[in-house]
Short mmCIF file of C-alpha atoms in Angstrom, two decimals:
data_model
loop_
_atom_site.label_atom_id
_atom_site.label_comp_id
_atom_site.label_asym_id
_atom_site.label_seq_id
_atom_site.Cartn_x
_atom_site.Cartn_y
_atom_site.Cartn_z
CA UNK A 1 -16.35 14.69 17.37
CA UNK A 2 -15.23 16.45 14.63
CA UNK A 3 -17.75 17.24 12.18
CA UNK A 4 -17.18 14.89 8.79
CA UNK A 5 -18.84 17.25 6.31
CA UNK A 6 -17.25 20.42 7.09
CA UNK A 7 -14.86 21.26 4.46
CA UNK A 8 -11.00 21.62 5.63
CA UNK A 9 -10.41 24.46 2.97
CA UNK A 10 -11.77 25.94 -0.06
CA UNK A 11 -8.47 26.43 -1.85
CA UNK A 12 -7.76 23.88 -4.56
CA UNK A 13 -5.05 21.00 -3.95
CA UNK A 14 -2.51 22.90 -5.65
CA UNK A 15 -3.11 25.65 -3.69
CA UNK A 16 -3.02 24.16 -0.46
CA UNK A 17 -0.03 24.45 1.38
CA UNK A 18 -0.62 21.21 3.89
CA UNK A 19 -1.79 19.19 0.95
CA UNK A 20 1.35 20.11 -1.29
CA UNK A 21 4.01 19.18 1.63
CA UNK A 22 1.76 16.09 2.66
CA UNK A 23 2.23 14.79 -1.16
CA UNK A 24 5.75 16.03 -1.89
CA UNK A 25 7.20 14.40 1.00
CA UNK A 26 5.47 10.86 0.37
CA UNK A 27 6.52 10.99 -3.18
CA UNK A 28 10.07 11.52 -2.03
CA UNK A 29 10.01 8.87 0.57
CA UNK A 30 7.84 6.46 -1.86
CA UNK A 31 10.71 7.32 -4.41
CA UNK A 32 13.58 5.94 -1.77
CA UNK A 33 11.15 2.94 -0.72
CA UNK A 34 10.67 1.78 -4.58
CA UNK A 35 14.97 1.73 -4.70
CA UNK A 36 14.37 -0.68 -1.71
CA UNK A 37 12.25 -2.87 -2.80
CA UNK A 38 14.88 -3.70 -5.71
CA UNK A 39 18.06 -3.55 -3.67
CA UNK A 40 17.39 -5.48 -0.72
CA UNK A 41 16.42 -8.71 -3.03
CA UNK A 42 19.06 -8.05 -5.36
CA UNK A 43 21.60 -7.39 -2.36
CA UNK A 44 20.57 -10.82 -0.92
CA UNK A 45 20.86 -12.60 -4.56
CA UNK A 46 24.16 -10.74 -5.83
CA UNK A 47 25.92 -10.72 -2.73
CA UNK A 48 24.60 -13.51 -0.80
CA UNK A 49 23.47 -15.93 -3.13
CA UNK A 50 20.08 -16.23 -1.53
CA UNK A 51 17.88 -18.73 -2.82
CA UNK A 52 14.23 -19.15 -3.06
CA UNK A 53 13.49 -19.94 0.80
CA UNK A 54 15.38 -16.72 2.10
CA UNK A 55 14.24 -14.97 -0.79
CA UNK A 56 10.86 -15.55 0.59
CA UNK A 57 11.73 -15.05 4.53
CA UNK A 58 12.86 -11.62 3.37
CA UNK A 59 9.33 -10.82 1.77
CA UNK A 60 7.67 -12.08 5.02
CA UNK A 61 9.21 -10.03 7.23
CA UNK A 62 8.52 -7.13 5.38
CA UNK A 63 4.88 -7.88 5.86
CA UNK A 64 4.71 -9.91 8.99
CA UNK A 65 4.28 -6.78 11.15
CA UNK A 66 0.93 -6.35 10.48
CA UNK A 67 -0.07 -9.89 11.92
CA UNK A 68 1.90 -9.02 14.63
CA UNK A 69 1.43 -5.35 15.76
CA UNK A 70 -1.30 -4.33 12.88
CA UNK A 71 -4.30 -4.46 15.63
CA UNK A 72 -2.89 -2.87 18.38
CA UNK A 73 -1.61 -0.18 16.23
CA UNK A 74 -4.70 0.79 14.67
CA UNK A 75 -6.44 1.16 18.32
CA UNK A 76 -3.17 3.49 19.73
CA UNK A 77 -2.98 5.68 16.64
CA UNK A 78 -6.69 6.08 17.15
CA UNK A 79 -5.76 7.76 20.59
CA UNK A 80 -2.52 9.75 19.15
CA UNK A 81 -2.21 12.69 16.47
CA UNK A 82 -1.38 11.56 13.23
CA UNK A 83 1.10 13.61 12.14
CA UNK A 84 3.06 12.57 14.98
CA UNK A 85 2.67 8.79 14.96
CA UNK A 86 4.21 9.67 11.24
CA UNK A 87 7.15 11.75 11.53
CA UNK A 88 8.36 9.31 14.30
CA UNK A 89 7.76 6.21 11.84
CA UNK A 90 9.85 7.97 8.98
CA UNK A 91 12.59 8.78 11.54
CA UNK A 92 12.94 5.11 13.07
CA UNK A 93 12.91 3.49 9.30
CA UNK A 94 15.47 6.06 8.41
CA UNK A 95 17.88 4.71 11.24
CA UNK A 96 16.93 0.96 10.16
CA UNK A 97 17.77 1.44 6.47
CA UNK A 98 20.79 3.50 7.30
CA UNK A 99 22.21 0.50 9.45
CA UNK A 100 22.22 -1.72 6.56
CA UNK A 101 25.16 0.56 4.32
CA UNK A 102 26.93 0.99 7.58
CA UNK A 103 27.16 -2.93 8.37
CA UNK A 104 28.25 -3.45 4.61
CA UNK A 105 30.86 -0.77 5.26
CA UNK A 106 32.45 -2.74 8.37
CA UNK A 107 32.01 -5.68 6.90
CA UNK A 108 29.48 -7.18 8.97
CA UNK A 109 26.61 -7.05 7.03
CA UNK A 110 24.46 -10.85 6.92
CA UNK A 111 21.28 -11.93 5.51
CA UNK A 112 19.95 -11.86 8.92
CA UNK A 113 20.58 -8.28 9.07
CA UNK A 114 18.56 -7.67 5.85
CA UNK A 115 15.71 -9.58 7.13
CA UNK A 116 15.95 -7.51 10.20
CA UNK A 117 15.92 -4.55 8.51
CA UNK A 118 12.93 -5.40 6.43
CA UNK A 119 10.96 -6.37 9.51
CA UNK A 120 11.96 -2.97 11.07
CA UNK A 121 11.00 -1.06 7.78
CA UNK A 122 7.56 -2.85 7.72
CA UNK A 123 6.98 -1.92 11.27
CA UNK A 124 7.13 1.64 10.93
CA UNK A 125 4.89 1.23 7.69
CA UNK A 126 2.29 -0.58 9.80
CA UNK A 127 2.42 2.93 12.17
CA UNK A 128 2.62 5.37 9.10
CA UNK A 129 -0.30 3.86 7.37
CA UNK A 130 -2.38 3.59 10.06
CA UNK A 131 -2.11 7.43 10.51
CA UNK A 132 -1.88 8.17 7.02
CA UNK A 133 -6.25 8.47 5.86
CA UNK A 134 -6.55 10.78 9.04
CA UNK A 135 -4.02 12.81 7.82
CA UNK A 136 -5.37 13.09 4.58
CA UNK A 137 -8.84 13.39 5.46
CA UNK A 138 -7.21 17.32 7.83
CA UNK A 139 -5.34 18.04 5.00
CA UNK A 140 -7.95 17.79 1.96
CA UNK A 141 -11.71 18.70 2.01
CA UNK A 142 -14.20 16.09 2.18
CA UNK A 143 -15.44 16.73 -1.52
CA UNK A 144 -11.86 16.36 -2.88
CA UNK A 145 -11.21 13.26 -1.17
CA UNK A 146 -10.91 10.93 -4.70
CA UNK A 147 -8.97 13.92 -5.90
CA UNK A 148 -6.57 13.93 -3.05
CA UNK A 149 -6.42 10.43 -3.24
CA UNK A 150 -5.65 10.25 -7.26
CA UNK A 151 -3.16 12.79 -6.90
CA UNK A 152 -1.35 10.88 -3.89
CA UNK A 153 -1.61 7.51 -5.76
CA UNK A 154 -0.71 9.05 -9.01
CA UNK A 155 2.60 10.36 -7.79
CA UNK A 156 3.08 7.35 -5.29
CA UNK A 157 3.09 5.67 -8.63
CA UNK A 158 5.47 7.47 -10.77
CA UNK A 159 7.78 7.56 -8.21
CA UNK A 160 7.69 3.90 -8.34
CA UNK A 161 8.57 3.70 -11.75
CA UNK A 162 11.42 5.50 -11.21
CA UNK A 163 12.44 3.99 -7.69
CA UNK A 164 13.47 0.29 -9.32
CA UNK A 165 15.35 1.77 -12.61
CA UNK A 166 16.91 4.12 -9.98
CA UNK A 167 17.65 1.23 -7.42
CA UNK A 168 19.11 -1.15 -10.17
CA UNK A 169 21.23 1.69 -11.47
CA UNK A 170 22.70 2.29 -7.86
CA UNK A 171 23.57 -1.16 -7.65
CA UNK A 172 25.04 -1.54 -11.23
CA UNK A 173 26.97 1.36 -10.67
CA UNK A 174 28.19 0.92 -6.75
CA UNK A 175 26.49 -1.43 -4.75
CA UNK A 176 23.18 -2.49 -3.86
CA UNK A 177 23.90 -1.89 0.26
CA UNK A 178 25.35 1.70 -0.17
CA UNK A 179 22.01 2.62 -2.41
CA UNK A 180 20.06 2.14 0.48
CA UNK A 181 21.15 5.33 1.45
CA UNK A 182 18.93 6.74 -0.75
CA UNK A 183 15.62 5.43 1.28
CA UNK A 184 17.20 6.61 4.11
CA UNK A 185 17.62 10.23 3.36
CA UNK A 186 13.76 9.87 1.74
CA UNK A 187 12.22 9.36 5.37
CA UNK A 188 14.03 12.45 6.89
CA UNK A 189 12.80 14.10 3.97
CA UNK A 190 9.23 13.10 4.77
CA UNK A 191 9.74 13.49 8.31
CA UNK A 192 10.77 17.42 7.64
CA UNK A 193 7.67 18.01 5.73
CA UNK A 194 4.86 16.28 8.09
CA UNK A 195 6.61 18.32 10.60
CA UNK A 196 5.99 21.81 8.63
CA UNK A 197 2.38 21.34 8.51
CA UNK A 198 -0.03 24.13 9.71
CA UNK A 199 -2.76 21.99 10.41
CA UNK A 200 -5.94 24.10 11.10
CA UNK A 201 -8.30 21.31 12.27
CA UNK A 202 -9.47 20.46 16.11
CA UNK A 203 -6.87 19.92 18.39
CA UNK A 204 -6.20 16.10 19.42
CA UNK A 205 -6.13 14.59 22.61
CA UNK A 206 -2.55 16.18 23.43
CA UNK A 207 -3.66 19.27 22.17
CA UNK A 208 -1.84 19.31 18.84
CA UNK A 209 -3.12 18.30 15.64
CA UNK A 210 -5.42 15.50 16.34
CA UNK A 211 -6.74 12.63 14.32
CA UNK A 212 -6.55 10.79 18.06
CA UNK A 213 -9.81 10.35 20.33
CA UNK A 214 -9.29 10.21 24.03
CA UNK A 215 -8.33 6.79 25.71
CA UNK A 216 -11.50 6.09 27.29
CA UNK A 217 -11.59 2.41 26.75
CA UNK A 218 -9.40 -0.45 26.98
CA UNK A 219 -7.24 -1.42 24.60
CA UNK A 220 -9.06 -4.88 24.07
CA UNK A 221 -11.88 -2.89 23.75
CA UNK A 222 -10.60 -0.50 21.02
CA UNK A 223 -9.21 -3.57 19.17
CA UNK A 224 -12.91 -5.60 19.19
CA UNK A 225 -14.69 -2.22 18.10
CA UNK A 226 -12.50 -1.93 15.25
CA UNK A 227 -12.84 -5.69 14.45
CA UNK A 228 -16.74 -5.63 14.70
CA UNK A 229 -16.79 -2.95 12.52
CA UNK A 230 -15.42 -4.29 9.38
CA UNK A 231 -17.17 -7.88 10.41
CA UNK A 232 -20.55 -6.62 10.53
CA UNK A 233 -20.29 -4.18 7.13
CA UNK A 234 -20.95 -6.60 4.09
CA UNK A 235 -19.17 -3.72 2.05
CA UNK A 236 -15.80 -3.37 4.17
CA UNK A 237 -15.60 -7.73 4.92
CA UNK A 238 -15.74 -7.92 1.33
CA UNK A 239 -13.23 -5.63 0.21
CA UNK A 240 -11.24 -6.75 3.16
CA UNK A 241 -11.37 -10.92 2.24
CA UNK A 242 -10.59 -10.23 -1.42
CA UNK A 243 -8.14 -7.49 -0.60
CA UNK A 244 -6.44 -10.83 1.65
CA UNK A 245 -6.50 -13.37 -1.09
CA UNK A 246 -5.18 -11.04 -3.64
CA UNK A 247 -2.49 -9.93 -1.73
CA UNK A 248 -1.37 -13.51 -1.29
CA UNK A 249 -1.26 -13.85 -4.87
CA UNK A 250 0.67 -10.63 -6.12
CA UNK A 251 3.39 -11.19 -3.07
CA UNK A 252 3.80 -14.78 -4.07
CA UNK A 253 4.92 -14.26 -7.46
CA UNK A 254 6.03 -10.67 -6.47
CA UNK A 255 8.75 -12.65 -3.87
CA UNK A 256 10.41 -14.78 -6.77
CA UNK A 257 10.29 -12.29 -9.67
CA UNK A 258 13.99 -10.66 -8.86
CA UNK A 259 15.01 -14.32 -8.95
CA UNK A 260 13.23 -15.38 -12.03
CA UNK A 261 14.22 -12.12 -13.86
CA UNK A 262 18.25 -12.69 -12.44
CA UNK A 263 18.34 -16.38 -13.40
CA UNK A 264 15.67 -17.57 -15.59
CA UNK A 265 15.40 -14.34 -18.06
CA UNK A 266 19.39 -13.93 -17.26
CA UNK A 267 18.69 -9.81 -17.05
CA UNK A 268 21.33 -7.38 -15.52
CA UNK A 269 20.88 -5.47 -12.51
CA UNK A 270 19.78 -2.30 -14.31
CA UNK A 271 17.48 -4.32 -16.65
CA UNK A 272 15.46 -5.78 -13.57
CA UNK A 273 15.10 -2.39 -12.31
CA UNK A 274 13.63 -1.60 -15.69
CA UNK A 275 11.09 -4.55 -15.87
CA UNK A 276 9.63 -4.12 -12.23
CA UNK A 277 8.86 -0.69 -13.18
CA UNK A 278 6.40 -1.43 -15.51
CA UNK A 279 4.09 -2.44 -12.91
CA UNK A 280 4.35 1.16 -11.42
CA UNK A 281 4.03 2.83 -15.08
CA UNK A 282 0.53 0.96 -14.75
CA UNK A 283 -0.36 2.28 -11.40
CA UNK A 284 0.79 5.73 -12.68
CA UNK A 285 -1.98 5.06 -15.25
CA UNK A 286 -4.65 3.58 -12.91
CA UNK A 287 -4.35 6.64 -10.49
CA UNK A 288 -4.67 9.00 -13.33
CA UNK A 289 -7.80 7.24 -14.84
CA UNK A 290 -9.73 6.54 -11.61
CA UNK A 291 -11.13 9.75 -11.04
CA UNK A 292 -12.59 9.52 -14.64
CA UNK A 293 -13.51 6.23 -14.09
CA UNK A 294 -15.61 6.46 -11.19
CA UNK A 295 -17.52 9.60 -12.46
CA UNK A 296 -18.50 7.93 -16.05
CA UNK A 297 -19.30 4.70 -15.20
CA UNK A 298 -20.18 4.99 -11.21
CA UNK A 299 -17.60 3.95 -8.39
CA UNK A 300 -18.60 0.38 -7.55
CA UNK A 301 -19.14 -0.87 -11.82
CA UNK A 302 -15.63 0.86 -12.30
CA UNK A 303 -14.24 -1.09 -9.45
CA UNK A 304 -15.64 -4.01 -10.59
CA UNK A 305 -14.30 -3.87 -14.44
CA UNK A 306 -11.08 -2.84 -13.25
CA UNK A 307 -10.41 -5.94 -10.94
CA UNK A 308 -11.26 -7.75 -14.55
CA UNK A 309 -7.90 -5.67 -15.84
CA UNK A 310 -5.86 -6.46 -12.79
CA UNK A 311 -6.78 -10.19 -12.32
CA UNK A 312 -6.45 -12.70 -15.17
CA UNK A 313 -3.70 -10.26 -16.93
CA UNK A 314 -1.29 -11.84 -13.97
CA UNK A 315 -1.14 -14.88 -15.90
CA UNK A 316 1.32 -13.37 -18.75
CA UNK A 317 4.25 -13.02 -16.08
CA UNK A 318 4.56 -16.96 -15.81
CA UNK A 319 4.62 -16.62 -19.57
CA UNK A 320 8.08 -14.45 -19.89
CA UNK A 321 10.80 -16.20 -21.78
CA UNK A 322 14.42 -14.91 -22.39
CA UNK A 323 14.72 -12.01 -24.89
CA UNK A 324 11.64 -10.95 -26.46
CA UNK A 325 9.34 -13.34 -24.24
CA UNK A 326 9.78 -10.44 -21.77
CA UNK A 327 7.37 -8.43 -23.10
CA UNK A 328 4.81 -11.19 -21.77
CA UNK A 329 5.43 -10.38 -18.04
CA UNK A 330 6.01 -6.33 -19.42
CA UNK A 331 2.68 -6.16 -20.53
CA UNK A 332 1.36 -8.46 -17.62
CA UNK A 333 2.60 -6.21 -14.88
CA UNK A 334 1.63 -3.00 -16.68
CA UNK A 335 -2.14 -4.07 -16.83
CA UNK A 336 -1.87 -5.56 -13.24
CA UNK A 337 -0.25 -2.05 -11.98
CA UNK A 338 -3.34 -0.21 -13.50
CA UNK A 339 -6.12 -1.96 -12.42
CA UNK A 340 -4.93 -2.52 -8.83
CA UNK A 341 -3.96 1.01 -8.22
CA UNK A 342 -7.17 2.85 -10.08
CA UNK A 343 -9.27 0.38 -8.08
CA UNK A 344 -7.26 1.43 -4.86
CA UNK A 345 -8.07 5.00 -5.50
CA UNK A 346 -11.57 4.50 -5.74
CA UNK A 347 -11.90 2.49 -2.83
CA UNK A 348 -9.64 4.42 -0.78
CA UNK A 349 -11.34 7.95 -1.50
CA UNK A 350 -14.74 5.90 -0.52
CA UNK A 351 -13.24 4.74 2.78
CA UNK A 352 -12.35 7.96 4.01
CA UNK A 353 -16.14 9.69 3.56
CA UNK A 354 -17.76 6.26 4.56
CA UNK A 355 -16.39 5.34 7.77
CA UNK A 356 -16.57 7.99 10.80
CA UNK A 357 -13.60 9.57 11.63
CA UNK A 358 -12.82 8.12 15.57
CA UNK A 359 -12.85 4.91 13.40
CA UNK A 360 -10.47 5.42 10.75
CA UNK A 361 -7.04 4.25 12.10
CA UNK A 362 -8.55 1.06 13.46
CA UNK A 363 -10.58 0.28 10.42
CA UNK A 364 -7.41 0.77 8.39
CA UNK A 365 -5.23 -1.60 10.50
CA UNK A 366 -8.03 -4.05 10.93
CA UNK A 367 -8.72 -4.35 7.07
CA UNK A 368 -4.90 -4.73 6.54
CA UNK A 369 -4.19 -7.35 9.26
CA UNK A 370 -6.14 -9.47 6.62
CA UNK A 371 -4.68 -7.54 3.62
CA UNK A 372 -1.27 -7.60 4.12
CA UNK A 373 -1.50 -10.15 7.04
CA UNK A 374 -1.68 -13.18 4.11
CA UNK A 375 1.67 -11.38 2.68
CA UNK A 376 4.26 -13.22 4.70
CA UNK A 377 2.80 -16.22 4.71
CA UNK A 378 2.59 -15.56 0.46
CA UNK A 379 6.48 -14.97 1.10
CA UNK A 380 7.32 -18.32 2.76
CA UNK A 381 4.74 -20.54 0.83
CA UNK A 382 6.28 -19.07 -2.32
CA UNK A 383 9.64 -19.85 -1.38
CA UNK A 384 9.07 -23.36 -0.02
CA UNK A 385 6.83 -23.87 -3.12
CA UNK A 386 9.95 -22.50 -5.77
CA UNK A 387 12.14 -24.71 -4.33
CA UNK A 388 10.00 -27.83 -4.77
CA UNK A 389 8.31 -26.77 -7.57
CA UNK A 390 10.30 -24.47 -9.21
CA UNK A 391 10.21 -20.45 -10.28
CA UNK A 392 8.33 -20.67 -12.87
CA UNK A 393 5.15 -22.91 -11.56
CA UNK A 394 5.41 -21.16 -8.31
CA UNK A 395 4.72 -17.49 -9.96
CA UNK A 396 1.70 -19.29 -12.50
CA UNK A 397 0.20 -20.91 -9.68
CA UNK A 398 0.37 -17.51 -7.02
CA UNK A 399 -0.86 -15.34 -10.48
CA UNK A 400 -4.09 -17.61 -10.82
CA UNK A 401 -4.95 -17.23 -7.05
CA UNK A 402 -4.61 -13.55 -7.81
CA UNK A 403 -6.71 -13.55 -10.41
CA UNK A 404 -9.81 -15.82 -9.17
CA UNK A 405 -10.11 -13.15 -6.17
CA UNK A 406 -10.20 -10.39 -8.71
CA UNK A 407 -13.07 -12.16 -10.59
CA UNK A 408 -15.04 -12.70 -7.21
CA UNK A 409 -16.80 -9.13 -7.58
CA UNK A 410 -19.02 -10.29 -9.79
CA UNK A 411 -20.46 -12.45 -6.78
CA UNK A 412 -19.33 -9.92 -4.08
CA UNK A 413 -21.90 -7.05 -2.65
CA UNK A 414 -21.09 -4.31 -5.66
CA UNK A 415 -23.27 -6.82 -8.14
CA UNK A 416 -25.68 -4.91 -9.90
CA UNK A 417 -24.54 -1.51 -7.80
CA UNK A 418 -23.42 1.71 -9.85
CA UNK A 419 -21.87 3.35 -7.37
CA UNK A 420 -20.56 2.38 -3.45
CA UNK A 421 -22.84 3.37 -0.71
CA UNK A 422 -22.22 6.87 0.69
CA UNK A 423 -23.67 7.85 4.45
CA UNK A 424 -26.51 9.80 5.09
CA UNK A 425 -26.27 12.43 8.22
CA UNK A 426 -28.28 9.83 10.35
CA UNK A 427 -25.52 7.29 9.46
CA UNK A 428 -27.85 5.60 7.43
CA UNK A 429 -26.50 3.82 4.16
CA UNK A 430 -27.58 5.25 0.66
CA UNK A 431 -27.03 2.68 -2.25
CA UNK A 432 -27.09 3.50 -5.75
CA UNK A 433 -27.97 1.22 -8.26
#
């Protein structure tokens, strides 16, 4: 087993070649995906006049792979080199997204094709994200994990600021379909950066760059071990359940947001991109503040109060009206993004220190099966409720679900703690109050 406490490198992150390549490739890929987050729903609404039902299905397709392949993906990835999994995921995702502008150019694009593209891209994301923490652990020293996650999340948020605006502009100047080529190319850039890493950690099961472990147990046993690990740890269990409920609310109102902006607030595609980017501006601020907040107030206290910033403020979104009233949505998205991303940075760095290396991918996918598995359900529920109740009431209902989930922090295991628990050399947990 690899020594969890041994430093990977003494260099600061800015001079760490492997980390810089991972950071750059991921940043470019997130920029492309952020354009897609606007282009796919815009294409469905503008080109095919899709209603709430189709928008819900499109959102559900992007997240349902976590429910279908999440658990086995974690067990598989724990046995494979992290980099190889991520490069393969990038290449397949590039081909999937490139099929949309190709079908558009040939006159064969349909709503069903858009749903299948979202499904394929979502499946690639499952495998990529399962391997991602293990690769971060390989390229960044243990003592720099929080800094590494802050930089990665900060860059992702910055790209998500630019991405929706770029997506809206591409749709305004040309077509949403051809704009998806940007995302396809971004995945290729990410794959090249990952393939260029010179990893120095111990070799994996195939002698390459390993985060994997030998396949000693059956797939079913490996999956059960991952589930049991989350189920029996009160901190991981709480974060997993809370995250699932929160994501249900966030995804529910996000599924209808583009439709709400276009039909109720009468915004142009370019304006939709700008407004959608405000949540990512908040994410950028959250990533920049996360490490400072954690150091000053303690990681547990910071996480709790960041949920207050992220939760009730979502209720501003459905208050938006035409014209100046759009400011409610902008402020709500900004504060939600700040709280959510800052909390994710702190928890992500903590998990990478807290969870044993041989369990890391299974822990990620087991948690994300719940965290992200509620998202397709939210998309379908939002589509149904949006058709029956209307867009604004459904967005308000979903925002309330998210707010309640965030406020549950005051009754969870973090209550009264200054810092999240750390693991001692003997495997016991050290809790700081």
